[in-house]
Short mmCIF file of C-alpha atoms in Angstrom, two decimals:
data_model
loop_
_atom_site.label_atom_id
_atom_site.label_comp_id
_atom_site.label_asym_id
_atom_site.label_seq_id
_atom_site.Cartn_x
_atom_site.Cartn_y
_atom_site.Cartn_z
CA MET V 282 -56.74 -21.08 28.37
CA SER V 283 -58.84 -20.38 25.38
CA LEU V 284 -57.72 -18.58 22.31
CA LYS V 285 -59.78 -15.71 23.30
CA ASN V 286 -57.77 -15.29 26.53
CA LEU V 287 -54.52 -15.63 24.85
CA SER V 288 -55.43 -13.14 22.28
CA GLU V 289 -56.19 -10.62 25.23
CA ARG V 290 -52.80 -11.43 27.17
CA LEU V 291 -50.91 -10.87 23.88
CA ALA V 292 -52.77 -7.69 23.44
CA ALA V 293 -51.89 -6.33 26.95
CA LEU V 294 -48.16 -7.23 26.80
CA SER V 295 -48.11 -5.49 23.51
CA SER V 296 -49.16 -2.39 24.91
CA VAL V 297 -46.72 -2.85 27.98
CA ILE V 298 -43.94 -3.23 25.68
CA GLU V 299 -45.17 -0.36 23.37
CA GLU V 300 -45.23 1.95 26.43
CA ASN V 301 -41.98 1.04 28.19
CA GLU V 302 -39.80 0.28 24.95
CA GLY V 303 -37.24 3.10 25.74
CA LYS V 304 -36.68 1.55 29.20
CA LEU V 305 -36.35 -2.31 28.33
CA GLY V 306 -33.04 -3.87 27.94
CA GLY V 307 -30.57 -6.12 29.38
CA LYS V 308 -29.12 -9.65 28.73
CA ALA V 309 -31.77 -11.83 30.47
CA LEU V 310 -34.73 -9.72 28.80
CA VAL V 311 -33.06 -9.88 25.25
CA LYS V 312 -32.51 -13.78 25.69
CA SER V 313 -36.11 -14.06 26.72
CA ALA V 314 -37.32 -11.93 24.09
CA LYS V 315 -35.25 -14.20 21.33
CA LEU V 316 -36.72 -17.32 22.68
CA PHE V 317 -40.29 -15.88 22.55
CA GLU V 318 -39.92 -14.49 19.10
CA GLY V 319 -38.88 -17.93 17.74
CA GLN V 320 -41.95 -19.34 19.49
CA LEU V 321 -43.89 -16.56 18.17
CA ALA V 322 -42.88 -17.18 14.66
CA LYS V 323 -44.13 -20.97 14.88
CA PHE V 324 -47.21 -19.81 16.58
CA GLU V 325 -47.96 -17.18 13.68
CA ASP V 326 -47.28 -20.20 11.23
CA ARG V 327 -49.57 -22.38 12.74
CA ILE V 328 -52.34 -19.70 12.81
CA GLY V 329 -51.76 -18.73 9.32
CA ASP V 330 -51.95 -22.30 8.34
CA ALA V 331 -55.31 -22.67 10.34
CA VAL V 332 -56.77 -19.60 8.84
CA GLN V 333 -55.53 -20.28 5.17
CA GLY V 334 -56.10 -24.07 5.41
CA SER V 335 -52.60 -25.12 4.27
CA ASN V 336 -49.24 -25.66 6.25
CA PRO V 337 -46.06 -23.73 5.86
CA GLN V 338 -44.26 -26.54 3.98
CA VAL V 339 -47.04 -26.76 1.33
CA ARG V 340 -46.89 -23.04 1.04
CA GLU V 341 -42.92 -23.15 0.56
CA LEU V 342 -43.25 -26.18 -1.83
CA GLN V 343 -45.81 -24.36 -4.03
CA ALA V 344 -43.39 -21.42 -4.14
CA LEU V 345 -40.60 -23.59 -5.20
CA LEU V 346 -42.44 -25.35 -7.92
CA THR V 347 -43.79 -22.23 -9.56
CA GLY V 348 -40.74 -20.09 -8.64
CA PRO V 349 -37.55 -19.25 -10.73
CA ASP V 350 -36.38 -22.88 -10.57
CA ARG V 351 -39.94 -24.01 -11.88
CA LYS V 352 -38.21 -25.64 -15.19
CA LEU V 353 -36.39 -28.11 -13.11
CA PHE V 354 -39.50 -29.62 -12.10
CA THR V 355 -40.42 -31.80 -15.24
CA VAL V 356 -43.26 -34.41 -15.05
CA ALA V 357 -40.65 -37.09 -14.67
CA ALA V 358 -39.20 -34.89 -11.45
CA CYS V 359 -42.93 -34.35 -10.01
CA ARG V 360 -43.55 -38.00 -10.27
CA ALA V 361 -40.38 -38.59 -8.22
CA ILE V 362 -41.46 -36.27 -5.83
CA TYR V 363 -45.00 -37.56 -5.59
CA ARG V 364 -43.67 -41.09 -4.95
CA LYS V 365 -41.30 -40.06 -2.29
CA ALA V 366 -43.91 -38.07 -0.46
CA LEU V 367 -46.96 -40.09 -0.82
CA GLY V 368 -45.41 -43.64 -1.18
CA LYS V 369 -47.70 -44.55 -4.56
CA ASN V 370 -47.60 -43.82 -8.17
CA PRO V 371 -49.30 -40.87 -9.22
CA PRO V 372 -52.50 -40.80 -11.27
CA PRO V 373 -51.26 -40.80 -14.99
CA ASP V 374 -54.22 -38.69 -16.30
CA SER V 375 -52.99 -35.48 -14.42
CA PHE V 376 -49.50 -36.05 -14.75
CA LYS V 377 -49.18 -35.33 -18.32
CA THR V 378 -47.76 -31.80 -18.38
CA PRO V 379 -45.67 -30.13 -16.00
CA SER V 380 -48.10 -27.61 -14.97
CA SER V 381 -50.85 -30.24 -14.33
CA ALA V 382 -48.42 -32.37 -12.51
CA VAL V 383 -47.50 -29.63 -10.22
CA LYS V 384 -51.28 -28.77 -9.54
CA THR V 385 -51.87 -32.33 -8.56
CA LEU V 386 -49.04 -32.53 -6.47
CA VAL V 387 -49.80 -29.40 -4.45
CA SER V 388 -53.58 -30.29 -4.06
CA GLU V 389 -52.78 -33.80 -2.77
CA LEU V 390 -50.30 -32.67 -0.43
CA LYS V 391 -52.53 -30.22 1.11
CA SER V 392 -54.29 -32.81 3.09
CA SER V 393 -51.05 -34.89 3.75
CA ALA V 394 -48.46 -34.74 6.35
CA LYS V 395 -45.97 -35.88 3.87
CA ALA V 396 -45.56 -32.28 2.56
CA LYS V 397 -42.29 -32.03 4.41
CA LEU V 398 -40.74 -35.03 2.54
CA ALA V 399 -41.81 -33.48 -1.08
CA LEU V 400 -40.22 -30.29 0.16
CA ALA V 401 -36.85 -32.11 0.90
CA GLU V 402 -37.05 -33.70 -2.50
CA CYS V 403 -37.79 -30.36 -4.21
CA ARG V 404 -34.96 -28.77 -2.62
CA GLN V 405 -32.34 -31.61 -3.44
CA ILE V 406 -33.32 -31.24 -7.05
CA ILE V 407 -32.64 -27.76 -6.98
CA SER V 408 -29.47 -28.28 -5.15
CA LYS V 409 -28.15 -30.84 -7.53
CA SER V 410 -28.78 -28.94 -10.55
CA THR V 411 -26.80 -25.76 -9.12
CA ALA V 412 -24.00 -27.72 -7.73
CA PRO V 413 -20.82 -27.82 -9.73
CA LYS V 414 -20.29 -31.05 -11.57
CA GLY V 415 -17.02 -32.75 -11.78
CA GLN V 416 -14.22 -33.38 -9.10
CA VAL V 417 -13.17 -31.03 -6.49
CA ALA V 418 -10.36 -28.84 -7.47
CA LYS V 419 -6.71 -29.53 -6.13
CA ASP V 420 -4.67 -26.35 -6.50
CA GLU V 421 -4.58 -23.76 -3.95
CA GLU V 422 -6.06 -20.75 -6.08
CA ARG V 423 -9.14 -22.93 -7.04
CA LEU V 424 -9.72 -24.20 -3.50
CA ARG V 425 -9.63 -20.62 -2.20
CA LEU V 426 -12.29 -19.48 -4.77
CA GLU V 427 -14.30 -22.45 -3.98
CA MET V 428 -14.45 -21.37 -0.18
CA ASN V 429 -15.72 -18.12 -1.64
CA ARG V 430 -18.27 -19.94 -3.55
CA LEU V 431 -19.45 -22.10 -0.59
CA GLY V 432 -19.69 -19.15 1.36
CA ALA V 433 -22.07 -17.45 -0.85
CA LEU V 434 -24.54 -20.34 -0.79
CA ASP V 435 -27.49 -20.69 1.71
CA ASP V 436 -27.34 -23.21 4.33
CA GLU V 437 -29.11 -25.86 2.55
CA GLN V 438 -27.33 -25.74 -0.63
CA ARG V 439 -23.98 -25.59 1.20
CA GLN V 440 -24.98 -28.78 3.23
CA TYR V 441 -25.87 -30.62 0.16
CA GLU V 442 -22.71 -29.50 -1.75
CA LEU V 443 -20.55 -30.79 1.45
CA GLU V 444 -22.35 -33.99 1.73
CA THR V 445 -22.48 -34.76 -1.92
CA ARG V 446 -19.21 -33.37 -3.42
CA TYR V 447 -17.14 -33.69 -0.11
CA ARG V 448 -17.64 -37.26 0.76
CA LYS V 449 -14.03 -37.95 1.40
CA ILE V 450 -12.39 -36.50 4.48
CA SER V 451 -9.11 -35.83 2.15
CA ASP V 452 -11.20 -33.57 -0.06
CA LEU V 453 -12.43 -31.42 2.92
CA LYS V 454 -9.07 -31.38 4.41
CA ALA V 455 -7.66 -30.28 1.09
CA LEU V 456 -10.10 -27.36 0.99
CA ALA V 457 -9.40 -26.52 4.62
CA SER V 458 -5.48 -26.51 4.64
CA ALA V 459 -5.53 -24.64 1.07
CA ASN V 460 -7.45 -21.96 2.99
CA GLY V 461 -4.99 -21.91 5.80
CA ILE V 462 -7.24 -23.74 8.46
CA LYS V 463 -4.99 -25.77 10.77
CA LEU V 464 -6.40 -29.13 11.43
CA PRO V 465 -5.00 -31.51 14.23
CA LYS V 466 -4.18 -35.02 13.56
CA GLY V 467 -7.15 -37.56 13.61
CA ILE V 468 -9.63 -34.78 13.24
CA THR V 469 -13.32 -36.16 12.88
CA LYS V 470 -15.05 -35.19 9.49
CA GLN V 471 -17.57 -33.41 11.32
CA LYS V 472 -15.09 -31.06 12.92
CA VAL V 473 -13.46 -30.42 9.53
CA LEU V 474 -16.87 -29.76 8.13
CA LYS V 475 -17.49 -27.21 10.92
CA SER V 476 -14.36 -25.54 10.53
CA VAL V 477 -14.73 -25.22 6.61
CA ILE V 478 -18.61 -23.93 7.08
CA ALA V 479 -17.20 -21.26 9.89
CA ARG V 480 -14.45 -20.16 7.56
CA ALA V 481 -16.75 -19.81 4.19
CA GLN V 482 -19.33 -17.71 6.24
CA ARG V 483 -16.75 -15.53 7.81
CA VAL V 484 -15.07 -14.95 4.26
CA ARG V 485 -18.31 -14.16 2.77
CA GLY V 486 -19.27 -11.90 5.62
CA HIS V 487 -16.46 -9.62 4.49
CA TYR V 488 -18.45 -8.70 1.16
CA LEU V 489 -20.29 -5.59 1.38
CA GLY V 490 -23.29 -4.59 -0.81
CA MET X 1171 13.31 5.31 -17.27
CA ALA X 1172 10.27 6.92 -15.53
CA ALA X 1173 9.62 6.27 -11.88
CA LYS X 1174 7.32 3.48 -10.95
CA ALA X 1175 4.41 5.36 -9.04
CA ILE X 1176 2.69 3.65 -6.46
CA ALA X 1177 -0.38 4.75 -4.32
CA PHE X 1178 -0.74 3.62 -0.80
CA ILE X 1179 -4.47 3.58 -0.37
CA ASN X 1180 -7.30 2.31 1.83
CA PHE X 1181 -10.47 4.12 2.72
CA LYS X 1182 -10.28 2.49 6.23
CA GLY X 1183 -8.18 4.83 8.66
CA GLY X 1184 -5.54 3.40 10.89
CA VAL X 1185 -4.65 0.58 8.95
CA GLY X 1186 -0.99 1.77 8.55
CA LYS X 1187 -1.00 3.82 5.09
CA THR X 1188 1.52 6.47 6.42
CA ALA X 1189 3.59 4.00 8.28
CA GLY X 1190 3.90 1.78 5.20
CA ALA X 1191 4.38 4.75 2.64
CA VAL X 1192 7.08 6.41 4.85
CA ASN X 1193 9.04 3.43 5.89
CA VAL X 1194 8.80 1.43 2.42
CA ALA X 1195 9.79 4.83 0.94
CA ALA X 1196 12.74 5.35 3.29
CA SER X 1197 13.79 1.62 3.19
CA LEU X 1198 13.75 1.63 -0.73
CA ALA X 1199 16.06 4.84 -0.55
CA TYR X 1200 18.21 3.77 2.35
CA TYR X 1201 19.02 0.30 1.39
CA GLN X 1202 18.45 -0.12 -2.07
CA ASN X 1203 19.81 3.06 -3.18
CA LYS X 1204 16.72 4.03 -5.22
CA LYS X 1205 15.72 7.61 -5.77
CA VAL X 1206 12.42 8.22 -4.06
CA LEU X 1207 9.72 10.87 -3.86
CA LEU X 1208 7.02 10.63 -1.22
CA VAL X 1209 4.23 12.86 -1.86
CA ASP X 1210 1.89 13.42 1.25
CA LEU X 1211 -1.54 13.83 0.03
CA ASP X 1212 -3.35 13.61 3.63
CA PRO X 1213 -4.31 16.98 5.07
CA GLN X 1214 -3.54 15.46 8.24
CA CYS X 1215 0.10 15.90 7.11
CA ASN X 1216 1.30 12.80 9.05
CA SER X 1217 3.91 11.78 6.25
CA SER X 1218 5.23 15.24 6.33
CA PHE X 1219 5.50 15.35 10.22
CA TRP X 1220 6.93 11.86 10.48
CA LEU X 1221 9.80 12.79 8.30
CA THR X 1222 10.22 16.66 9.43
CA ASP X 1223 9.66 18.69 12.41
CA PRO X 1224 6.24 20.14 12.35
CA HIS X 1225 7.26 23.71 12.87
CA PHE X 1226 9.82 23.24 10.22
CA CYS X 1227 7.34 21.96 7.80
CA ARG X 1228 5.00 24.61 8.40
CA ASN X 1229 7.67 27.17 7.78
CA HIS X 1230 8.55 25.48 4.56
CA THR X 1231 5.20 25.10 3.18
CA LYS X 1232 4.38 28.71 3.67
CA GLY X 1233 0.78 28.36 4.34
CA GLY X 1234 0.47 25.85 1.52
CA LYS X 1235 2.31 27.63 -1.26
CA ASN X 1236 5.24 24.81 -1.01
CA SER X 1237 3.11 22.00 -0.59
CA VAL X 1238 0.98 19.49 -2.82
CA ALA X 1239 -2.09 21.44 -1.98
CA GLN X 1240 -1.02 24.31 -4.21
CA ILE X 1241 -0.82 21.97 -7.30
CA PHE X 1242 -4.78 21.56 -6.55
CA THR X 1243 -5.14 25.21 -5.81
CA ASP X 1244 -3.35 26.35 -9.31
CA HIS X 1245 -5.33 23.98 -11.34
CA ILE X 1246 -8.58 24.97 -9.65
CA GLN X 1247 -7.91 28.88 -9.77
CA GLY X 1248 -5.74 29.06 -12.95
CA SER X 1249 -2.68 30.12 -11.17
CA SER X 1250 0.79 29.00 -11.52
CA ILE X 1251 2.31 29.38 -8.16
CA PHE X 1252 3.63 25.73 -7.46
CA ASP X 1253 7.18 25.32 -8.17
CA PHE X 1254 8.50 21.78 -7.58
CA ASP X 1255 12.12 22.57 -7.05
CA THR X 1256 11.01 24.99 -4.35
CA ALA X 1257 8.51 22.91 -2.76
CA VAL X 1258 10.35 19.60 -2.63
CA LEU X 1259 12.31 18.67 0.42
CA ARG X 1260 15.36 16.82 -0.66
CA GLY X 1261 17.03 13.95 1.45
CA VAL X 1262 14.61 14.18 4.34
CA PRO X 1263 14.71 13.71 7.45
CA TYR X 1264 17.47 15.96 8.65
CA VAL X 1265 19.66 16.29 11.65
CA ASP X 1266 21.10 19.69 12.33
CA GLU X 1267 20.44 20.53 8.60
CA TYR X 1268 22.49 17.07 7.72
CA SER X 1269 20.45 14.69 5.36
CA MET X 1270 19.66 11.29 6.98
CA VAL X 1271 18.51 9.85 3.85
CA PRO X 1272 20.03 11.64 0.72
CA ARG X 1273 17.72 9.62 -2.01
CA LEU X 1274 14.57 10.52 -0.12
CA ASP X 1275 12.84 13.41 -1.18
CA LEU X 1276 9.36 14.83 0.28
CA LEU X 1277 6.42 16.79 -1.09
CA ALA X 1278 4.81 17.80 1.92
CA ALA X 1279 1.01 18.24 2.66
CA ASP X 1280 -0.94 21.04 4.17
CA ILE X 1281 -4.19 21.32 5.77
CA ASN X 1282 -5.42 23.39 2.66
CA LEU X 1283 -5.87 20.06 1.21
CA LEU X 1284 -9.03 19.88 3.07
CA ASN X 1285 -10.65 22.75 1.05
CA VAL X 1286 -9.29 21.23 -2.16
CA GLU X 1287 -11.90 18.61 -1.71
CA ASP X 1288 -14.71 21.07 -1.48
CA LYS X 1289 -13.32 23.38 -4.19
CA ILE X 1290 -12.23 20.72 -6.83
CA TYR X 1291 -15.68 20.07 -8.23
CA GLN X 1292 -16.34 23.73 -8.66
CA ASN X 1293 -15.90 23.32 -12.54
CA LYS X 1294 -17.86 20.27 -13.40
CA TYR X 1295 -16.38 19.78 -16.98
CA ALA X 1296 -12.96 19.45 -15.68
CA GLN X 1297 -11.01 16.40 -15.34
CA PHE X 1298 -10.19 17.08 -12.07
CA TYR X 1299 -8.32 13.81 -11.38
CA ARG X 1300 -5.48 14.55 -13.87
CA TYR X 1301 -4.23 17.57 -11.80
CA LEU X 1302 -1.58 15.91 -9.84
CA TYR X 1303 -0.18 13.75 -12.79
CA LYS X 1304 -0.16 16.84 -15.06
CA THR X 1305 2.05 18.65 -12.89
CA LEU X 1306 4.33 16.02 -11.52
CA GLN X 1307 4.84 14.27 -15.12
CA PRO X 1308 7.88 16.23 -15.85
CA ILE X 1309 9.68 15.17 -12.74
CA TYR X 1310 8.88 11.11 -13.09
CA ASP X 1311 12.28 10.93 -14.98
CA GLN X 1312 14.13 11.98 -11.85
CA TYR X 1313 12.98 9.15 -9.71
CA ASP X 1314 13.04 5.55 -9.53
CA TYR X 1315 9.85 5.40 -7.26
CA ILE X 1316 7.16 7.88 -6.21
CA ILE X 1317 4.92 7.14 -3.63
CA PHE X 1318 1.78 8.59 -2.77
CA ASP X 1319 0.25 8.53 0.67
CA CYS X 1320 -3.45 8.86 0.29
CA PRO X 1321 -6.04 10.15 2.80
CA PRO X 1322 -8.32 7.48 4.19
CA ASN X 1323 -10.98 7.87 1.47
CA VAL X 1324 -11.35 7.33 -2.18
CA TYR X 1325 -12.53 11.17 -3.05
CA ALA X 1326 -10.89 13.78 -5.38
CA VAL X 1327 -7.52 13.95 -3.94
CA SER X 1328 -6.99 10.09 -3.76
CA LYS X 1329 -8.44 9.68 -7.29
CA ASN X 1330 -5.54 12.39 -8.52
CA ALA X 1331 -3.07 9.61 -6.89
CA LEU X 1332 -4.98 6.75 -8.57
CA PHE X 1333 -4.50 8.49 -12.08
CA ALA X 1334 -0.87 9.63 -11.20
CA ALA X 1335 0.12 5.96 -9.95
CA ASP X 1336 1.03 2.94 -11.93
CA TYR X 1337 0.03 0.74 -8.92
CA CYS X 1338 -1.94 0.63 -5.65
CA VAL X 1339 -0.64 -0.93 -2.49
CA VAL X 1340 -3.35 -1.44 0.09
CA PRO X 1341 -2.11 -1.72 3.62
CA TYR X 1342 -4.44 -3.40 6.15
CA MET X 1343 -4.67 -4.79 9.56
CA PRO X 1344 -5.44 -8.44 10.05
CA ASP X 1345 -8.70 -8.30 12.01
CA PHE X 1346 -12.31 -8.77 10.94
CA LEU X 1347 -13.39 -5.22 10.54
CA SER X 1348 -10.33 -4.19 8.35
CA LEU X 1349 -11.21 -6.83 5.98
CA SER X 1350 -14.83 -5.80 5.60
CA GLY X 1351 -15.38 -3.73 2.40
CA PHE X 1352 -12.10 -4.58 0.85
CA GLN X 1353 -13.87 -5.80 -2.16
CA ILE X 1354 -15.67 -2.39 -2.32
CA LEU X 1355 -12.40 -0.50 -2.32
CA ALA X 1356 -11.42 -2.93 -5.30
CA GLN X 1357 -14.58 -1.93 -7.00
CA ARG X 1358 -14.30 1.75 -6.67
CA ILE X 1359 -10.67 1.56 -7.84
CA ASP X 1360 -11.69 -0.62 -11.01
CA ASP X 1361 -14.64 1.83 -11.76
CA PHE X 1362 -12.37 4.66 -11.41
CA ASN X 1363 -9.87 3.07 -13.60
CA GLY X 1364 -12.72 2.27 -16.50
CA ARG X 1365 -13.94 5.75 -16.35
CA SER X 1366 -10.34 7.31 -16.47
CA SER X 1367 -8.68 4.97 -18.84
CA GLY X 1368 -9.18 7.04 -21.98
CA TYR X 1369 -7.10 9.71 -20.59
CA ARG X 1370 -4.00 7.87 -19.48
CA GLN X 1371 -2.23 7.94 -22.93
CA GLY X 1372 -1.09 4.49 -22.82
CA ARG X 1373 -0.20 4.00 -19.17
CA LYS X 1374 -1.89 0.94 -17.68
CA PRO X 1375 -4.63 1.52 -15.26
CA CYS X 1376 -3.46 1.54 -11.61
CA SER X 1377 -4.66 -1.75 -10.33
CA ILE X 1378 -4.14 -3.30 -6.91
CA ALA X 1379 -0.97 -5.06 -7.09
CA ALA X 1380 0.03 -5.92 -3.47
CA LEU X 1381 -1.23 -5.67 0.14
CA ILE X 1382 0.76 -5.09 3.18
CA VAL X 1383 -0.24 -6.47 6.52
CA ASN X 1384 0.39 -4.01 9.50
CA HIS X 1385 0.33 -4.47 13.19
CA TYR X 1386 0.58 -8.14 13.18
CA LYS X 1387 1.05 -10.11 16.17
CA ARG X 1388 2.02 -13.93 16.72
CA VAL X 1389 -0.54 -14.42 19.43
CA GLY X 1390 -3.03 -17.13 18.84
CA ASN X 1391 -4.73 -17.76 15.60
CA VAL X 1392 -6.51 -14.39 15.00
CA TYR X 1393 -4.05 -12.57 13.03
CA GLN X 1394 -2.82 -15.63 10.84
CA ASP X 1395 -6.87 -16.51 10.34
CA ALA X 1396 -7.43 -12.88 9.00
CA ILE X 1397 -4.51 -13.14 6.69
CA GLU X 1398 -5.75 -16.48 5.29
CA GLU X 1399 -9.37 -15.07 5.02
CA LEU X 1400 -7.84 -12.14 3.12
CA LYS X 1401 -5.83 -14.58 0.74
CA THR X 1402 -9.18 -16.30 0.07
CA ILE X 1403 -11.12 -13.05 -0.92
CA LEU X 1404 -8.00 -12.15 -3.03
CA ALA X 1405 -8.29 -15.02 -5.06
CA GLN X 1406 -11.78 -14.28 -5.78
CA LEU X 1407 -11.06 -10.64 -6.77
CA LYS X 1408 -8.27 -11.72 -8.94
CA SER X 1409 -10.97 -14.16 -10.47
CA ASP X 1410 -13.24 -11.30 -11.01
CA GLY X 1411 -10.46 -9.03 -12.59
CA LEU X 1412 -10.87 -6.53 -9.66
CA VAL X 1413 -7.28 -6.48 -8.97
CA HIS X 1414 -3.96 -7.01 -10.57
CA PRO X 1415 -3.97 -10.69 -12.12
CA LYS X 1416 -0.32 -11.01 -10.14
CA CYS X 1417 -1.56 -9.01 -6.99
CA SER X 1418 -0.07 -10.62 -3.97
CA LEU X 1419 0.31 -10.25 -0.19
CA LEU X 1420 3.96 -9.01 0.45
CA GLU X 1421 5.59 -11.13 3.14
CA PRO X 1422 6.51 -10.61 5.98
CA PRO X 1423 3.75 -9.23 7.91
CA ILE X 1424 4.70 -6.06 9.78
CA ARG X 1425 4.75 -6.80 13.41
CA THR X 1426 3.62 -4.41 16.04
CA CYS X 1427 6.50 -2.52 17.19
CA ALA X 1428 7.01 0.23 19.78
CA ALA X 1429 10.06 1.70 18.13
CA VAL X 1430 7.96 2.30 14.89
CA ALA X 1431 5.67 4.47 17.24
CA ALA X 1432 8.61 6.06 18.90
CA SER X 1433 10.22 6.99 15.31
CA THR X 1434 7.33 9.28 14.55
CA GLY X 1435 8.20 11.63 17.60
CA ALA X 1436 11.72 11.52 16.52
CA HIS X 1437 10.72 12.44 12.95
CA GLN X 1438 12.75 9.74 11.46
CA PRO X 1439 11.91 6.58 9.37
CA ILE X 1440 12.39 3.17 11.34
CA CYS X 1441 15.47 2.20 9.17
CA VAL X 1442 17.18 5.45 10.43
CA TYR X 1443 15.74 5.39 14.06
CA ASP X 1444 16.15 1.76 14.96
CA GLU X 1445 16.94 -0.56 12.11
CA GLY X 1446 17.40 -3.48 14.24
CA SER X 1447 14.09 -3.49 15.78
CA ASN X 1448 11.05 -5.76 14.72
CA GLY X 1449 9.54 -2.99 12.60
CA GLY X 1450 13.06 -2.01 11.12
CA THR X 1451 13.57 -5.55 9.87
CA ASP X 1452 9.96 -6.08 8.74
CA PHE X 1453 10.07 -2.84 6.60
CA TYR X 1454 13.27 -3.74 5.11
CA ASN X 1455 11.95 -7.25 4.19
CA VAL X 1456 8.84 -5.62 2.95
CA SER X 1457 10.45 -3.13 0.57
CA LEU X 1458 12.56 -5.79 -0.75
CA ALA X 1459 9.62 -7.85 -1.34
CA LEU X 1460 7.95 -4.74 -2.96
CA GLU X 1461 10.90 -4.10 -5.14
CA GLN X 1462 10.93 -7.56 -6.57
CA HIS X 1463 7.29 -7.81 -6.85
CA ILE X 1464 6.93 -4.44 -8.87
CA TRP X 1465 9.66 -5.68 -11.27
CA SER X 1466 7.95 -9.06 -11.86
CA LEU X 1467 4.80 -6.91 -12.95
CA ARG X 1468 6.80 -5.01 -15.74
#
């Protein structure tokens, strides 16, 4: 099937949905629509990349490097990202100032599949800078506050903090039990993590506005 | 010593505000010998009809004249019809004119409270939230506790209760929906306290000092998990200064109890209707916990 055929099918489908929107529903249809929506989002990204000549990772990377956290991306940080993503040292001439380093980084990654690696490194730098320093709290009141804080984080930041600050299962268990999560004996770290994340998200869900 | 005034408030309906206010007030009077005034501020008159027969109550309030609604009407219209000694029902409930709880008094509500919400803003320069306190302040010395049963909102009448009270107690049900918005309620109360603090004449702002869990069931983990979630949220609200620094969840949770439901039809508090029931035991223990907690805050 050519892209032209696909475009015609999508247009036809679109008009059928539009005409019958009020009649369409049901569990099976919703399930199928959700699956299609996911695939469609990916396809839209691919089309967008093809039209703009960049991939979504690079666009996201650019947004991160020039966004509110841009001060974190010093020359040294950009060098580290470059090395991690491209596996070689960056050209010294273009890595003199943070802005030139960012520019070079983005331009070189545009043609590279390593953009994903660079993006992960960037996120790690942001997560590291925003995660609280020092030991995990011990008393109940602070551990309850910590649960609220974890609930307010986005998924990636929460994941980072749980992996780096809660390496020991004993710390995770202390966090869980201070927040009244009952844990059976011999529970795995993965299961404690799952319970903690679920509770943190639920608690945060109660905050309106 | 002036009464400790406590507002039972939550903008969610059906969480047990009235059950909490009526039964805690009755328990304080019945078991702990405290002189208690229960002020019904809900136009649905649920506290009033719990403790008195509705026909008797309507006859007594005389179209609102002997009810709490008249306090507001007087302030709005500039009249002075309300007379506390005539309006108050002493020693409710009654059986054949005999008092069942001699130290429990009731200031009944009336459907006219609905009109109050519409009319109270007529004079936009009036500090409408001071009306209730202005009228009741002279009788604060006659009681150990004054308990306000608020309507399920944070509008004008509830704000009057907040201004007249020293502390808030928030009854809630341990499920996901009841917890949602608890921080908004705390923020609303905190905002109101900020705006009205200049007029409290040395009285501390009325912060949320305690929570009571209602409709609790020991089935699975659902209810216990919801209580733990509330405790976690409470820790955050304390840290943000939105509730009293010593705010706590009063133990035990009040279990779901058919006798409490039945007591409404008998127009008696649970301590009189069936003091040995789960509800009777729980409300006795909660009132004890509340009394100790309030003392610890002084």
